[in-house]
Amino acid sequence: MTTEVESAAVPSSGRLAARDRRRRRSPQAAAVARLAGMLVSPTLLVLGLVVVYPIVAALRQSLFTEGQGVDAEGFVVEGEQFAGLGNYAEIFTGPAAARFWNAMWNTTFFTTTTVVLEAALGVVMALIMHRAFRGRGLVRASVLVPWAIPTAVSALLWRWIFASDGVVNAMLGTQVLWSADGGPAKLAVIVAEVWKTAPFVGLLVLAGLQVIPRDVFEAARVDGATAWQRFAHITLPLVRPALLVAVLFRMLDSLRMFDLPFVLIGQQKESVETLSMLAWQEATNVQYGPAAAYATIMFCYVAVVAFAFVKLLGADLLGEARSQVKAARRTRKAVA
């Protein structure tokens, strides 16, 4: 009985060894944690200055109004005044509501249309560039040209192409006013945007194609799979992580579209006006409160879309790619 009590009271040698190891590791772990904090702190400081502070400042500015007004007692008040949620109420339900909802629709329409077209064309371009042919390196380099051109310069180029006496009308044999307000203006923005950014999607998808083992395609070809079956059941699933990353980047960029429609079509055009253009116009009119409110709404919209995209279509894209490649290799070995 005494022996059992003593053995229960005294920790076992294994527990003592584990406790000693934890004690020996704790100073090392603390040193590593301090070093990691020191290395990460400059990055966190820069992110705080260029990301967190502007967001907080815009949110604070959206709660105020600028200009001259009259208080409850009839006295003239100038300068910055606290408005609470008045700027947001003006945007959603005030006289500017129709213009805001139109800009919201245009932003969503341009994002959806251009991203779908860019994803489809990007996959086709990646498949072509992935094939072995003479001059493949030159083709891959030339694909970068539209993406490398600044957006404002690209918009000026397409403005000349879509002019009333430009190349498009000469090819069609008509006199369409592409830069006027309406459907042609929307189509011009979509064409210019897809031409510029589809190569970006193609290059990312091409990078995803490079990591797919060739023996997977050879096994499928030996098994009698057609070209479409190999694309639908091998290429597309394995390249899906890279494609999702490209689509996510393009969605975030398209939701902030400003310079292309601004330069190509012009400002205050109802058919192409976006949320960024509304925020810019309010800021140029020294209405910093409404401009900050537009910017805050756009930031929330972009954040919600990005969060929903990642949650619905998979957050661990790289891990999924690794698991798919490993599964494909296991299938290849099983078939062999």
CSV table of C-alpha atoms in Angstrom, one decimal:
chain,number,residue,atom,x,y,z
A,1,MET,CA,0.0,0.0,0.0
A,2,THR,CA,2.8,2.4,0.9
A,3,THR,CA,4.6,1.6,-2.3
A,4,GLU,CA,1.5,2.5,-4.4
A,5,VAL,CA,1.1,5.8,-2.6
A,6,GLU,CA,4.7,6.7,-3.1
A,7,SER,CA,4.6,5.8,-6.8
A,8,ALA,CA,1.5,7.9,-7.2
A,9,ALA,CA,3.0,10.9,-5.4
A,10,VAL,CA,6.3,10.9,-7.2
A,11,PRO,CA,6.2,11.7,-10.9
A,12,SER,CA,7.4,9.0,-13.2
A,13,SER,CA,10.8,9.3,-14.9
A,14,GLY,CA,9.0,9.8,-18.2
A,15,ARG,CA,7.1,12.8,-16.9
A,16,LEU,CA,10.2,14.3,-15.4
A,17,ALA,CA,12.0,14.0,-18.7
A,18,ALA,CA,9.2,15.6,-20.6
A,19,ARG,CA,9.0,18.4,-18.1
A,20,ASP,CA,12.8,18.9,-18.4
A,21,ARG,CA,12.5,19.0,-22.2
A,22,ARG,CA,9.8,21.6,-22.0
A,23,ARG,CA,11.9,23.7,-19.6
A,24,ARG,CA,14.8,23.5,-21.9
A,25,ARG,CA,12.8,24.4,-25.0
A,26,SER,CA,11.0,27.3,-23.4
A,27,PRO,CA,13.9,29.8,-23.5
A,28,GLN,CA,14.7,28.7,-27.1
A,29,ALA,CA,11.0,29.1,-28.1
A,30,ALA,CA,10.9,32.5,-26.4
A,31,ALA,CA,14.0,33.6,-28.3
A,32,VAL,CA,12.6,32.4,-31.6
A,33,ALA,CA,9.3,34.2,-30.9
A,34,ARG,CA,11.2,37.4,-30.1
A,35,LEU,CA,13.2,37.1,-33.3
A,36,ALA,CA,10.1,36.4,-35.3
A,37,GLY,CA,8.4,39.5,-33.8
A,38,MET,CA,11.4,41.6,-34.6
A,39,LEU,CA,11.5,40.4,-38.2
A,40,VAL,CA,7.8,40.8,-38.8
A,41,SER,CA,7.4,44.2,-37.1
A,42,PRO,CA,8.7,46.3,-40.0
A,43,THR,CA,6.2,44.6,-42.3
A,44,LEU,CA,3.4,45.1,-39.8
A,45,LEU,CA,4.4,48.8,-39.4
A,46,VAL,CA,4.3,49.4,-43.1
A,47,LEU,CA,0.9,47.6,-43.5
A,48,GLY,CA,-0.4,49.7,-40.7
A,49,LEU,CA,0.7,52.9,-42.3
A,50,VAL,CA,-0.4,52.1,-45.9
A,51,VAL,CA,-3.5,49.9,-45.2
A,52,VAL,CA,-5.0,50.2,-41.7
A,53,TYR,CA,-4.5,54.0,-41.2
A,54,PRO,CA,-6.1,55.0,-44.6
A,55,ILE,CA,-9.1,52.7,-43.9
A,56,VAL,CA,-9.6,54.1,-40.5
A,57,ALA,CA,-9.2,57.7,-41.8
A,58,ALA,CA,-11.7,57.1,-44.6
A,59,LEU,CA,-14.2,55.6,-42.2
A,60,ARG,CA,-13.8,58.5,-39.9
A,61,GLN,CA,-14.0,61.0,-42.7
A,62,SER,CA,-17.2,59.4,-44.0
A,63,LEU,CA,-19.0,60.5,-40.8
A,64,PHE,CA,-18.3,64.2,-41.4
A,65,THR,CA,-19.4,66.8,-44.0
A,66,GLU,CA,-17.5,69.7,-45.4
A,67,GLY,CA,-18.8,73.1,-46.4
A,68,GLN,CA,-21.2,75.7,-45.1
A,69,GLY,CA,-24.4,75.0,-43.3
A,70,VAL,CA,-26.9,76.3,-40.8
A,71,ASP,CA,-27.2,74.9,-37.3
A,72,ALA,CA,-30.4,74.4,-35.3
A,73,GLU,CA,-30.4,78.0,-34.1
A,74,GLY,CA,-30.0,79.5,-37.5
A,75,PHE,CA,-26.3,80.4,-37.3
A,76,VAL,CA,-24.0,79.8,-40.2
A,77,VAL,CA,-21.5,77.0,-39.5
A,78,GLU,CA,-18.5,76.5,-41.8
A,79,GLY,CA,-15.9,73.7,-42.0
A,80,GLU,CA,-16.1,70.1,-40.9
A,81,GLN,CA,-19.3,69.0,-39.2
A,82,PHE,CA,-20.2,65.7,-37.8
A,83,ALA,CA,-23.0,64.0,-39.8
A,84,GLY,CA,-23.0,60.5,-38.4
A,85,LEU,CA,-24.5,58.1,-41.0
A,86,GLY,CA,-26.0,61.0,-43.0
A,87,ASN,CA,-23.6,60.5,-45.9
A,88,TYR,CA,-24.6,56.9,-46.1
A,89,ALA,CA,-28.3,57.7,-45.9
A,90,GLU,CA,-27.9,60.2,-48.7
A,91,ILE,CA,-26.1,57.6,-50.8
A,92,PHE,CA,-28.7,54.8,-50.3
A,93,THR,CA,-31.9,56.7,-50.1
A,94,GLY,CA,-31.3,60.4,-51.0
A,95,PRO,CA,-31.2,62.1,-54.4
A,96,ALA,CA,-27.9,60.4,-55.2
A,97,ALA,CA,-29.4,56.9,-54.7
A,98,ALA,CA,-30.3,56.3,-58.3
A,99,ARG,CA,-26.8,57.2,-59.5
A,100,PHE,CA,-25.2,55.0,-56.8
A,101,TRP,CA,-27.2,51.9,-57.6
A,102,ASN,CA,-26.5,52.5,-61.3
A,103,ALA,CA,-22.7,52.6,-60.5
A,104,MET,CA,-23.1,49.5,-58.3
A,105,TRP,CA,-24.8,47.7,-61.2
A,106,ASN,CA,-22.1,48.8,-63.7
A,107,THR,CA,-19.3,47.7,-61.4
A,108,THR,CA,-20.9,44.3,-60.8
A,109,PHE,CA,-21.7,43.9,-64.5
A,110,PHE,CA,-18.2,44.8,-65.7
A,111,THR,CA,-16.6,42.5,-63.1
A,112,THR,CA,-18.7,39.5,-63.9
A,113,THR,CA,-18.5,39.9,-67.7
A,114,THR,CA,-14.8,40.6,-68.0
A,115,VAL,CA,-13.7,38.0,-65.5
A,116,VAL,CA,-15.7,35.2,-67.2
A,117,LEU,CA,-14.3,36.2,-70.6
A,118,GLU,CA,-10.8,36.6,-69.3
A,119,ALA,CA,-10.9,33.2,-67.5
A,120,ALA,CA,-12.1,31.4,-70.7
A,121,LEU,CA,-9.6,33.2,-73.0
A,122,GLY,CA,-6.8,32.8,-70.4
A,123,VAL,CA,-7.3,29.0,-70.3
A,124,VAL,CA,-7.2,28.8,-74.1
A,125,MET,CA,-4.1,30.9,-74.3
A,126,ALA,CA,-2.4,28.8,-71.6
A,127,LEU,CA,-3.2,25.6,-73.5
A,128,ILE,CA,-1.7,27.0,-76.7
A,129,MET,CA,1.4,28.3,-75.0
A,130,HIS,CA,1.9,25.0,-73.2
A,131,ARG,CA,2.3,23.1,-76.4
A,132,ALA,CA,5.7,22.6,-77.9
A,133,PHE,CA,6.2,24.5,-81.2
A,134,ARG,CA,8.8,26.7,-82.8
A,135,GLY,CA,8.8,30.3,-81.4
A,136,ARG,CA,7.0,29.4,-78.2
A,137,GLY,CA,9.3,31.6,-76.2
A,138,LEU,CA,8.5,34.6,-78.4
A,139,VAL,CA,4.8,34.0,-78.1
A,140,ARG,CA,5.0,33.8,-74.3
A,141,ALA,CA,6.9,37.1,-74.2
A,142,SER,CA,4.6,38.9,-76.6
A,143,VAL,CA,1.6,37.9,-74.5
A,144,LEU,CA,3.0,40.1,-71.8
A,145,VAL,CA,2.7,43.2,-73.9
A,146,PRO,CA,-1.0,44.0,-73.3
A,147,TRP,CA,-0.5,43.4,-69.6
A,148,ALA,CA,2.6,45.6,-69.4
A,149,ILE,CA,1.0,48.6,-71.1
A,150,PRO,CA,-0.3,51.1,-68.5
A,151,THR,CA,-4.1,51.1,-68.3
A,152,ALA,CA,-4.4,54.8,-69.3
A,153,VAL,CA,-2.2,54.3,-72.3
A,154,SER,CA,-4.2,51.2,-73.3
A,155,ALA,CA,-7.4,53.2,-72.9
A,156,LEU,CA,-6.1,55.9,-75.2
A,157,LEU,CA,-5.1,53.3,-77.8
A,158,TRP,CA,-8.6,51.8,-77.7
A,159,ARG,CA,-10.2,55.2,-77.8
A,160,TRP,CA,-8.4,55.8,-81.1
A,161,ILE,CA,-9.6,52.3,-82.3
A,162,PHE,CA,-13.2,53.0,-81.3
A,163,ALA,CA,-13.3,56.5,-82.7
A,164,SER,CA,-16.0,57.4,-85.1
A,165,ASP,CA,-13.5,57.3,-87.9
A,166,GLY,CA,-11.4,54.6,-86.3
A,167,VAL,CA,-10.4,51.0,-87.1
A,168,VAL,CA,-13.5,49.3,-85.8
A,169,ASN,CA,-16.0,51.4,-87.7
A,170,ALA,CA,-13.9,51.0,-90.8
A,171,MET,CA,-13.9,47.2,-90.5
A,172,LEU,CA,-17.6,47.1,-89.7
A,173,GLY,CA,-18.6,49.7,-92.4
A,174,THR,CA,-20.8,51.6,-89.9
A,175,GLN,CA,-20.6,54.8,-87.8
A,176,VAL,CA,-21.2,53.6,-84.3
A,177,LEU,CA,-20.5,56.2,-81.6
A,178,TRP,CA,-18.6,53.9,-79.2
A,179,SER,CA,-17.5,56.7,-76.9
A,180,ALA,CA,-21.1,58.0,-76.4
A,181,ASP,CA,-23.4,56.8,-73.6
A,182,GLY,CA,-25.1,53.5,-74.0
A,183,GLY,CA,-24.6,49.9,-74.9
A,184,PRO,CA,-21.7,50.5,-77.4
A,185,ALA,CA,-19.7,52.2,-74.6
A,186,LYS,CA,-20.2,49.2,-72.3
A,187,LEU,CA,-19.0,46.9,-75.1
A,188,ALA,CA,-16.0,49.0,-75.8
A,189,VAL,CA,-14.9,48.9,-72.1
A,190,ILE,CA,-15.4,45.1,-72.0
A,191,VAL,CA,-13.3,44.5,-75.1
A,192,ALA,CA,-10.5,46.8,-73.9
A,193,GLU,CA,-10.4,45.3,-70.5
A,194,VAL,CA,-10.4,41.7,-71.7
A,195,TRP,CA,-7.7,42.4,-74.2
A,196,LYS,CA,-5.5,43.9,-71.5
A,197,THR,CA,-5.9,41.4,-68.7
A,198,ALA,CA,-6.7,38.0,-70.3
A,199,PRO,CA,-2.9,37.4,-70.8
A,200,PHE,CA,-2.5,37.8,-67.0
A,201,VAL,CA,-4.9,34.9,-66.4
A,202,GLY,CA,-3.2,32.9,-69.2
A,203,LEU,CA,0.2,33.2,-67.6
A,204,LEU,CA,-1.0,32.1,-64.2
A,205,VAL,CA,-2.8,29.2,-65.7
A,206,LEU,CA,0.3,28.3,-67.7
A,207,ALA,CA,2.3,28.2,-64.5
A,208,GLY,CA,-0.3,25.7,-63.1
A,209,LEU,CA,0.0,23.6,-66.3
A,210,GLN,CA,3.8,23.4,-65.8
A,211,VAL,CA,3.5,21.4,-62.6
A,212,ILE,CA,1.2,18.7,-63.9
A,213,PRO,CA,3.1,15.5,-64.6
A,214,ARG,CA,3.2,14.4,-68.2
A,215,ASP,CA,2.8,10.7,-67.3
A,216,VAL,CA,-0.7,11.5,-66.1
A,217,PHE,CA,-1.7,12.6,-69.7
A,218,GLU,CA,0.2,9.7,-71.2
A,219,ALA,CA,-1.7,7.2,-69.0
A,220,ALA,CA,-5.0,8.8,-70.0
A,221,ARG,CA,-4.1,8.7,-73.6
A,222,VAL,CA,-3.1,5.0,-73.4
A,223,ASP,CA,-6.5,4.3,-71.7
A,224,GLY,CA,-8.2,5.8,-74.7
A,225,ALA,CA,-9.3,9.1,-73.2
A,226,THR,CA,-10.2,11.7,-75.8
A,227,ALA,CA,-8.8,15.3,-75.9
A,228,TRP,CA,-11.9,16.7,-74.3
A,229,GLN,CA,-11.9,14.0,-71.6
A,230,ARG,CA,-8.3,14.7,-70.7
A,231,PHE,CA,-9.1,18.4,-70.5
A,232,ALA,CA,-12.2,18.0,-68.4
A,233,HIS,CA,-11.0,15.3,-66.0
A,234,ILE,CA,-7.3,16.0,-65.8
A,235,THR,CA,-6.2,19.4,-67.0
A,236,LEU,CA,-9.1,21.5,-65.6
A,237,PRO,CA,-9.2,19.9,-62.1
A,238,LEU,CA,-5.4,20.1,-61.7
A,239,VAL,CA,-5.1,23.6,-62.9
A,240,ARG,CA,-8.1,24.8,-60.9
A,241,PRO,CA,-6.1,26.3,-57.9
A,242,ALA,CA,-4.0,28.5,-60.3
A,243,LEU,CA,-7.2,29.5,-62.2
A,244,LEU,CA,-9.0,30.4,-58.9
A,245,VAL,CA,-6.1,32.6,-57.8
A,246,ALA,CA,-6.1,34.4,-61.2
A,247,VAL,CA,-9.9,34.9,-61.0
A,248,LEU,CA,-9.7,36.2,-57.5
A,249,PHE,CA,-7.0,38.7,-58.4
A,250,ARG,CA,-9.0,39.8,-61.4
A,251,MET,CA,-12.2,40.2,-59.5
A,252,LEU,CA,-10.6,42.4,-56.9
A,253,ASP,CA,-9.0,44.5,-59.6
A,254,SER,CA,-12.2,44.8,-61.7
A,255,LEU,CA,-14.3,45.9,-58.7
A,256,ARG,CA,-12.0,48.9,-58.4
A,257,MET,CA,-12.2,49.8,-62.1
A,258,PHE,CA,-11.6,53.5,-62.7
A,259,ASP,CA,-9.0,54.5,-65.3
A,260,LEU,CA,-10.1,52.4,-68.3
A,261,PRO,CA,-13.7,53.7,-68.5
A,262,PHE,CA,-12.7,57.2,-67.4
A,263,VAL,CA,-10.1,57.6,-70.2
A,264,LEU,CA,-11.8,55.5,-72.9
A,265,ILE,CA,-15.4,56.8,-72.5
A,266,GLY,CA,-15.2,59.8,-70.2
A,267,GLN,CA,-16.7,60.9,-66.9
A,268,GLN,CA,-20.4,61.3,-66.0
A,269,LYS,CA,-21.4,58.7,-68.5
A,270,GLU,CA,-24.3,56.7,-67.0
A,271,SER,CA,-23.6,53.5,-68.9
A,272,VAL,CA,-20.0,53.1,-67.7
A,273,GLU,CA,-19.9,55.0,-64.4
A,274,THR,CA,-18.4,52.9,-61.5
A,275,LEU,CA,-18.1,53.3,-57.8
A,276,SER,CA,-14.5,54.5,-58.1
A,277,MET,CA,-15.6,57.2,-60.5
A,278,LEU,CA,-18.3,58.4,-58.1
A,279,ALA,CA,-15.8,58.6,-55.2
A,280,TRP,CA,-13.3,60.5,-57.4
A,281,GLN,CA,-16.0,63.0,-58.6
A,282,GLU,CA,-17.1,63.7,-55.0
A,283,ALA,CA,-13.5,64.2,-54.0
A,284,THR,CA,-12.8,66.6,-56.9
A,285,ASN,CA,-15.9,68.6,-55.8
A,286,VAL,CA,-14.3,68.9,-52.3
A,287,GLN,CA,-17.0,66.7,-50.8
A,288,TYR,CA,-14.7,64.5,-48.9
A,289,GLY,CA,-17.3,63.1,-46.6
A,290,PRO,CA,-19.5,61.6,-49.4
A,291,ALA,CA,-16.3,60.5,-51.2
A,292,ALA,CA,-15.0,58.7,-48.2
A,293,ALA,CA,-18.5,57.1,-47.8
A,294,TYR,CA,-18.3,55.8,-51.4
A,295,ALA,CA,-14.8,54.5,-50.8
A,296,THR,CA,-15.9,52.8,-47.6
A,297,ILE,CA,-18.8,51.1,-49.3
A,298,MET,CA,-16.6,50.0,-52.2
A,299,PHE,CA,-14.1,48.6,-49.7
A,300,CYS,CA,-16.8,46.6,-47.9
A,301,TYR,CA,-18.1,45.3,-51.2
A,302,VAL,CA,-14.7,44.1,-52.3
A,303,ALA,CA,-14.0,42.5,-48.9
A,304,VAL,CA,-17.3,40.6,-48.9
A,305,VAL,CA,-16.8,39.4,-52.5
A,306,ALA,CA,-13.3,38.2,-51.7
A,307,PHE,CA,-14.3,36.5,-48.5
A,308,ALA,CA,-17.3,34.8,-50.2
A,309,PHE,CA,-15.1,33.7,-53.1
A,310,VAL,CA,-12.5,32.1,-50.9
A,311,LYS,CA,-15.0,30.4,-48.6
A,312,LEU,CA,-17.2,29.0,-51.4
A,313,LEU,CA,-14.5,27.9,-53.8
A,314,GLY,CA,-11.8,26.8,-51.3
A,315,ALA,CA,-9.2,28.6,-49.2
A,316,ASP,CA,-6.4,26.1,-49.2
A,317,LEU,CA,-5.7,26.3,-52.9
A,318,LEU,CA,-2.1,25.3,-52.8
A,319,GLY,CA,-2.8,22.4,-50.5
A,320,GLU,CA,-5.6,21.3,-52.8
A,321,ALA,CA,-3.2,21.4,-55.8
A,322,ARG,CA,-0.6,19.2,-54.0
A,323,SER,CA,-3.2,16.7,-53.0
A,324,GLN,CA,-4.6,16.5,-56.6
A,325,VAL,CA,-1.1,16.0,-58.0
A,326,LYS,CA,-0.4,13.2,-55.5
A,327,ALA,CA,-3.7,11.6,-56.2
A,328,ALA,CA,-2.9,11.7,-60.0
A,329,ARG,CA,0.4,10.1,-59.4
A,330,ARG,CA,-1.1,7.3,-57.3
A,331,THR,CA,-3.6,6.7,-60.0
A,332,ARG,CA,-0.8,6.5,-62.6
A,333,LYS,CA,1.1,3.9,-60.5
A,334,ALA,CA,-2.1,1.9,-59.9
A,335,VAL,CA,-2.8,1.8,-63.7
A,336,ALA,CA,0.8,0.8,-64.4
